[in-house]
Short mmCIF file of C-alpha atoms in Angstrom, two decimals:
data_model
loop_
_atom_site.label_atom_id
_atom_site.label_comp_id
_atom_site.label_asym_id
_atom_site.label_seq_id
_atom_site.Cartn_x
_atom_site.Cartn_y
_atom_site.Cartn_z
CA MET A 1 5.36 27.90 13.54
CA HIS A 2 2.06 27.62 11.43
CA GLU A 3 -1.13 27.32 13.49
CA GLY A 4 0.97 26.25 16.64
CA VAL A 5 2.78 23.55 14.70
CA LEU A 6 6.38 23.56 14.22
CA VAL A 7 7.24 23.40 10.67
CA ALA A 8 10.49 23.13 8.54
CA LYS A 9 9.94 26.01 5.96
CA ASP A 10 12.11 25.78 2.71
CA ALA A 11 13.01 22.25 3.44
CA PRO A 12 10.69 20.10 1.18
CA VAL A 13 10.77 16.42 1.65
CA LEU A 14 9.23 13.55 -0.20
CA VAL A 15 8.88 10.19 1.10
CA ILE A 16 7.43 7.08 -0.96
CA HIS A 17 6.81 3.34 -0.67
CA GLY A 18 5.93 0.65 -3.16
CA GLY A 19 4.70 -1.78 -0.87
CA ALA A 20 5.86 -4.04 2.08
CA GLY A 21 6.09 -7.82 1.89
CA VAL A 22 8.91 -7.97 -0.78
CA GLU A 23 10.52 -11.40 -0.80
CA ARG A 24 13.92 -11.76 -2.28
CA ALA A 25 13.10 -15.32 -3.46
CA GLY A 26 10.67 -13.94 -5.89
CA MET A 27 12.86 -11.26 -7.30
CA THR A 28 15.51 -11.31 -9.96
CA PRO A 29 18.38 -8.68 -10.52
CA ALA A 30 16.34 -7.26 -13.38
CA ASP A 31 13.33 -6.96 -11.21
CA GLU A 32 15.33 -5.20 -8.40
CA ALA A 33 16.84 -2.71 -10.92
CA ALA A 34 13.40 -1.87 -12.54
CA ALA A 35 11.82 -1.25 -9.20
CA ARG A 36 14.80 1.05 -7.92
CA GLN A 37 14.50 2.81 -11.40
CA ALA A 38 10.81 3.26 -10.99
CA LEU A 39 11.14 4.61 -7.25
CA GLU A 40 13.72 7.08 -8.23
CA ALA A 41 11.50 8.31 -11.22
CA ALA A 42 8.62 8.66 -8.83
CA LEU A 43 10.96 10.87 -6.33
CA ARG A 44 12.13 12.98 -9.02
CA ALA A 45 8.44 13.69 -10.34
CA GLY A 46 7.38 14.74 -6.86
CA HIS A 47 10.40 16.66 -6.12
CA ALA A 48 10.03 18.76 -9.34
CA ARG A 49 6.64 19.75 -8.14
CA LEU A 50 8.09 20.83 -4.72
CA ARG A 51 11.01 22.60 -6.25
CA ALA A 52 8.51 24.51 -8.33
CA GLY A 53 6.96 25.67 -5.21
CA ALA A 54 3.68 23.38 -5.70
CA PRO A 55 1.83 22.42 -2.64
CA ALA A 56 2.53 19.13 -1.04
CA VAL A 57 -0.67 17.60 -2.59
CA ASP A 58 0.76 18.16 -6.01
CA ALA A 59 4.05 16.28 -5.07
CA VAL A 60 2.17 13.40 -3.70
CA THR A 61 -0.22 12.93 -6.80
CA ALA A 62 2.83 13.50 -9.11
CA ALA A 63 4.82 10.62 -7.29
CA ILE A 64 1.97 8.17 -7.01
CA THR A 65 0.87 8.44 -10.81
CA VAL A 66 4.45 7.27 -11.76
CA LEU A 67 4.21 4.36 -9.53
CA GLU A 68 0.62 3.59 -10.55
CA ASP A 69 2.00 3.40 -14.12
CA ALA A 70 4.86 1.15 -13.11
CA PRO A 71 4.08 -2.55 -13.58
CA GLN A 72 6.52 -3.38 -10.74
CA PHE A 73 4.04 -2.43 -8.00
CA ASN A 74 0.41 -3.60 -6.89
CA ALA A 75 -1.43 -0.32 -8.05
CA GLY A 76 -2.74 0.81 -11.27
CA ARG A 77 -0.89 -1.08 -14.10
CA GLY A 78 0.57 -4.27 -12.33
CA ALA A 79 -2.40 -4.55 -9.86
CA VAL A 80 -3.23 -7.97 -8.60
CA PHE A 81 -6.22 -9.92 -9.74
CA THR A 82 -9.46 -10.74 -7.74
CA HIS A 83 -10.94 -14.37 -7.51
CA ASP A 84 -12.92 -13.37 -10.69
CA GLY A 85 -9.84 -12.49 -12.73
CA ARG A 86 -10.52 -8.70 -12.42
CA ASN A 87 -8.42 -5.73 -11.35
CA GLU A 88 -10.06 -3.63 -8.62
CA LEU A 89 -8.34 -0.34 -7.47
CA ASP A 90 -8.46 1.65 -4.63
CA ALA A 91 -6.86 5.04 -3.64
CA SER A 92 -7.13 7.95 -1.28
CA LEU A 93 -5.58 11.32 -0.76
CA MET A 94 -5.57 13.64 2.10
CA ASP A 95 -4.27 17.28 2.54
CA GLY A 96 -3.09 17.91 5.97
CA ALA A 97 -3.26 21.68 5.64
CA THR A 98 -7.00 21.78 5.14
CA GLY A 99 -8.12 18.38 6.52
CA LYS A 100 -9.92 17.48 3.08
CA ALA A 101 -9.71 14.08 1.77
CA GLY A 102 -10.89 12.01 -1.18
CA ALA A 103 -11.08 8.19 -1.95
CA VAL A 104 -12.27 5.67 -4.40
CA ALA A 105 -12.51 1.91 -4.12
CA GLY A 106 -13.43 -0.96 -6.47
CA VAL A 107 -12.69 0.89 -9.78
CA HIS A 108 -11.84 -1.09 -12.95
CA ARG A 109 -10.96 1.42 -15.53
CA VAL A 110 -9.27 4.61 -13.95
CA ARG A 111 -5.78 4.54 -15.09
CA ASN A 112 -4.65 6.62 -12.13
CA PRO A 113 -7.06 6.18 -9.23
CA ILE A 114 -4.94 8.74 -7.02
CA LEU A 115 -6.09 11.39 -9.71
CA LEU A 116 -9.63 10.48 -9.05
CA ALA A 117 -9.26 10.37 -5.34
CA ARG A 118 -7.94 14.20 -5.70
CA ALA A 119 -11.00 14.92 -7.94
CA VAL A 120 -13.36 13.55 -5.24
CA MET A 121 -11.64 15.77 -2.61
CA GLU A 122 -11.47 18.94 -4.72
CA LYS A 123 -14.51 18.81 -7.14
CA SER A 124 -17.29 17.02 -4.96
CA ARG A 125 -19.02 17.34 -1.74
CA HIS A 126 -17.97 13.69 -0.83
CA VAL A 127 -15.12 11.87 0.67
CA MET A 128 -15.43 8.50 -0.81
CA MET A 129 -16.91 6.79 -4.13
CA VAL A 130 -17.06 3.43 -5.14
CA GLY A 131 -17.47 1.29 -8.39
CA GLU A 132 -19.57 2.36 -11.13
CA GLY A 133 -20.43 5.64 -9.66
CA ALA A 134 -16.71 6.43 -9.16
CA GLU A 135 -16.08 5.80 -12.70
CA ALA A 136 -19.13 7.84 -13.92
CA PHE A 137 -17.74 10.84 -11.81
CA ALA A 138 -14.33 10.11 -13.40
CA LYS A 139 -15.87 10.51 -16.86
CA GLU A 140 -17.38 13.75 -15.91
CA GLN A 141 -14.21 15.16 -14.56
CA GLY A 142 -11.98 14.01 -17.51
CA ILE A 143 -10.20 11.54 -15.54
CA GLY A 144 -8.41 9.07 -17.88
CA LEU A 145 -10.32 5.71 -18.42
CA VAL A 146 -8.61 2.83 -20.16
CA ASP A 147 -9.56 -0.72 -21.21
CA PRO A 148 -9.14 -3.05 -18.28
CA ALA A 149 -6.45 -4.82 -20.17
CA TRP A 150 -4.25 -1.92 -19.33
CA PHE A 151 -3.76 -3.23 -15.83
CA ARG A 152 -3.01 -6.94 -16.68
CA THR A 153 0.73 -8.07 -16.27
CA GLU A 154 1.53 -11.95 -16.72
CA LYS A 155 3.19 -11.92 -13.27
CA ARG A 156 0.06 -10.99 -11.59
CA TRP A 157 -1.97 -13.30 -13.54
CA GLN A 158 0.24 -16.11 -12.55
CA GLN A 159 0.07 -15.34 -8.97
CA LEU A 160 -3.63 -15.62 -9.20
CA GLN A 161 -3.35 -18.99 -10.89
CA LYS A 162 -1.20 -20.20 -8.03
CA ALA A 163 -3.64 -19.01 -5.52
CA LEU A 164 -6.58 -20.52 -7.01
CA ALA A 165 -4.65 -23.94 -7.22
CA GLU A 166 -3.83 -23.69 -3.55
CA GLU A 167 -7.45 -22.92 -2.80
CA ALA A 168 -8.73 -25.78 -4.85
CA SER A 169 -6.28 -28.31 -3.35
CA GLY A 170 -7.05 -27.11 0.12
CA GLN A 171 -3.31 -25.67 0.63
CA ALA A 172 -4.43 -22.16 0.97
CA ARG A 173 -3.74 -20.44 4.26
CA LEU A 174 -5.63 -17.31 5.49
CA ASP A 175 -2.52 -16.14 7.29
CA ARG A 176 -0.25 -16.05 4.31
CA GLY A 177 0.32 -12.42 4.24
CA ILE A 178 2.00 -12.25 0.88
CA PHE A 179 -1.43 -12.16 -0.84
CA TYR A 180 -2.21 -9.16 1.38
CA PHE A 181 0.55 -6.87 0.26
CA GLY A 182 1.10 -4.40 -2.31
CA THR A 183 0.37 -0.70 -2.18
CA VAL A 184 2.11 2.53 -3.17
CA GLY A 185 2.04 5.62 -1.24
CA ALA A 186 3.64 9.18 -0.96
CA LEU A 187 4.07 11.90 1.52
CA ALA A 188 5.16 15.25 1.02
CA LEU A 189 6.32 18.39 3.25
CA ASP A 190 6.30 21.44 0.95
CA ALA A 191 8.19 24.79 1.22
CA GLU A 192 5.30 26.24 3.12
CA GLY A 193 5.35 23.44 5.86
CA ARG A 194 2.16 21.75 4.27
CA LEU A 195 1.77 18.19 4.62
CA ALA A 196 -0.09 15.63 2.47
CA ALA A 197 -0.51 11.89 1.95
CA GLY A 198 -1.72 9.46 -0.63
CA THR A 199 -1.93 5.68 -0.95
CA SER A 200 -3.05 3.57 -4.16
CA THR A 201 -3.51 -0.16 -4.30
CA GLY A 202 -4.59 -3.18 -6.44
CA GLY A 203 -5.96 -4.96 -3.25
CA MET A 204 -5.27 -8.44 -2.45
CA THR A 205 -4.64 -11.44 -4.85
CA ASN A 206 -7.72 -13.68 -5.16
CA LYS A 207 -9.86 -11.43 -3.01
CA ARG A 208 -13.85 -11.76 -3.29
CA TYR A 209 -16.96 -10.10 -2.48
CA GLY A 210 -15.85 -6.74 -3.17
CA ARG A 211 -13.36 -6.58 -0.48
CA VAL A 212 -11.86 -3.27 0.18
CA GLY A 213 -8.68 -2.80 2.41
CA ASP A 214 -7.04 0.07 4.24
CA SER A 215 -5.56 2.07 1.15
CA SER A 216 -8.94 3.91 0.52
CA ILE A 217 -9.82 4.28 4.03
CA VAL A 218 -8.88 7.64 5.56
CA GLY A 219 -7.39 7.18 8.95
CA ALA A 220 -6.47 3.47 8.19
CA GLY A 221 -4.16 3.40 5.36
CA THR A 222 -3.75 7.27 4.70
CA TRP A 223 -3.71 10.13 7.08
CA ALA A 224 -2.21 13.76 7.08
CA ASP A 225 -2.75 16.59 9.61
CA GLY A 226 -0.56 19.76 10.38
CA ARG A 227 1.92 17.67 12.25
CA CYS A 228 2.23 14.32 10.73
CA ALA A 229 1.38 12.31 7.53
CA VAL A 230 1.30 8.57 6.98
CA SER A 231 0.59 6.06 4.06
CA GLY A 232 0.66 2.36 4.99
CA THR A 233 1.13 -0.81 3.44
CA GLY A 234 0.34 -4.40 4.76
CA TRP A 235 -2.43 -6.67 5.65
CA GLY A 236 -5.18 -4.08 5.26
CA GLU A 237 -7.82 -5.80 7.81
CA TYR A 238 -5.26 -5.10 10.62
CA TYR A 239 -4.57 -1.59 9.62
CA ILE A 240 -8.41 -0.84 9.51
CA ARG A 241 -8.81 -2.23 12.84
CA ALA A 242 -6.23 -0.28 14.37
CA ALA A 243 -6.79 2.92 12.42
CA ALA A 244 -3.34 2.66 11.88
CA ALA A 245 -2.43 5.81 9.97
CA HIS A 246 -4.44 8.11 12.33
CA GLU A 247 -2.98 6.19 15.35
CA ILE A 248 0.41 7.05 14.44
CA CYS A 249 -0.33 10.59 14.00
CA ALA A 250 -2.47 10.67 17.28
CA ARG A 251 0.25 9.51 19.18
CA VAL A 252 2.38 12.56 17.77
CA ARG A 253 -0.10 14.99 18.30
CA LEU A 254 -1.51 13.82 21.77
CA SER A 255 1.45 12.16 23.46
CA GLY A 256 4.39 14.17 21.99
CA GLN A 257 6.06 11.07 20.57
CA GLY A 258 8.63 11.54 17.68
CA ILE A 259 7.56 10.26 14.28
CA ASP A 260 9.98 7.33 14.61
CA ARG A 261 8.76 6.02 17.97
CA ALA A 262 5.05 6.58 16.92
CA ALA A 263 5.37 4.78 13.85
CA ALA A 264 7.33 1.97 14.95
CA SER A 265 5.21 1.49 17.91
CA VAL A 266 2.13 0.90 15.67
CA ILE A 267 3.64 -0.92 12.74
CA ASN A 268 6.23 -3.09 14.63
CA GLY A 269 4.16 -3.35 17.69
CA ASP A 270 0.41 -2.93 17.74
CA ILE A 271 0.06 -4.42 14.17
CA PRO A 272 2.10 -7.76 14.76
CA LYS A 273 0.68 -8.25 18.11
CA ALA A 274 -2.95 -8.43 16.53
CA GLY A 275 -1.84 -10.81 14.09
CA GLY A 276 -1.06 -8.61 11.01
CA ASP A 277 2.30 -7.40 9.30
CA GLY A 278 3.34 -4.79 6.91
CA GLY A 279 4.86 -1.35 6.99
CA ALA A 280 4.43 2.44 6.57
CA ILE A 281 6.08 5.65 5.74
CA ALA A 282 5.61 8.60 8.21
CA LEU A 283 6.62 12.22 7.98
CA GLY A 284 6.46 14.96 10.41
CA SER A 285 6.17 18.89 9.98
CA ASP A 286 9.76 19.18 11.22
CA GLY A 287 11.07 17.30 8.07
CA THR A 288 11.76 14.03 10.06
CA PHE A 289 10.37 10.79 8.67
CA ALA A 290 10.24 7.07 9.50
CA LEU A 291 9.97 3.86 7.44
CA PRO A 292 9.06 0.89 9.63
CA PHE A 293 8.35 -2.48 8.31
CA ASN A 294 8.51 -5.91 9.61
CA THR A 295 8.67 -8.00 6.42
CA GLU A 296 11.58 -9.02 4.52
CA GLY A 297 11.59 -6.03 2.42
CA MET A 298 9.46 -2.96 1.63
CA TYR A 299 10.13 -0.83 -1.61
CA ARG A 300 10.87 2.66 -0.21
CA GLY A 301 12.68 6.00 -0.82
CA TRP A 302 13.04 9.60 0.12
CA ILE A 303 14.31 12.90 -1.61
CA GLY A 304 15.15 16.16 0.10
CA ALA A 305 16.03 19.70 -0.91
CA ASP A 306 19.21 18.67 -2.80
CA GLY A 307 17.20 16.57 -5.29
CA VAL A 308 19.10 13.34 -4.82
CA PRO A 309 16.90 10.18 -4.60
CA HIS A 310 17.47 7.54 -2.06
CA VAL A 311 15.72 4.16 -2.43
CA ALA A 312 16.06 0.57 -0.81
CA ILE A 313 14.25 -2.61 -1.22
CA TYR A 314 15.37 -5.25 1.74
CA ALA A 315 15.66 -4.79 5.33
CA GLU A 316 19.46 -4.98 5.16
CA ASP A 317 19.47 -2.08 2.92
CA ARG A 318 19.73 0.64 5.49
CA LEU A 319 18.29 3.76 4.58
CA GLN A 320 17.56 7.00 6.69
CA GLY A 321 14.42 6.77 8.53
CA ASP A 322 14.37 3.01 8.77
CA VAL A 323 13.08 1.85 12.26
CA ARG A 324 12.76 -1.62 13.62
#
């Protein structure tokens, strides 16, 4: 027990996602192979920190940094484009052991937003910073800044062109969830029973007006406490309205629900009932985890004490922790 919470000491676990909303029709065998390879690399990077005895926060940031640098995912390099043809990045991080959190939104030159979110958490009095102010803080803290061209990929650029064409022709649909998907996240339980959660995203294709989704909002897209950690991926407006990440952990803390039941009831119950969709990963202090989603696929994976990575993409690729 740690502060009245059951913890699984000496049994570190890392759980990650690379975004829900994956559609088989838009994937090639090469795409699938590259995504699996990147997921495995992220799991190994985070597990190396856990194996070395580092705290959960270290494992989360290590894993997400790998995913942010991988062009297969909508975070960091490979982020989607706004209506104005720019990449706007959001991220958040929460340490369940201390309750501290850091978040950034609307940054354009920060190579790894999750590292800046951590700096906000550890090196400032604030929880969230946005835009130019966040980038000024990044420069002060020695966080890597890059030319915005670093984030550009042709695949994401063409997705924007398609969205703009549909919008111009009057064919665009506000309920077309695919434009709202694409996030990466990680959860870790370290050898001391500490939990942490982080989420990073490039937002939503063709977004305007400085729109910010759930990924940088503590309680909506990211949450960690002594019992439970969650990172979400989906149509952010619905996750914000539901305070989805916190809601899952609240059900664990207040109602005594298991991680799988709490996660599934929010992600596959409350969110679709309200009109949204997506997925999440959730991890408990006892080492149990859940990976619910209600789309055709969700990049996801986990790694335990044995150091063997397990990854999956589509719904039929059954993986421990999957719940429907």
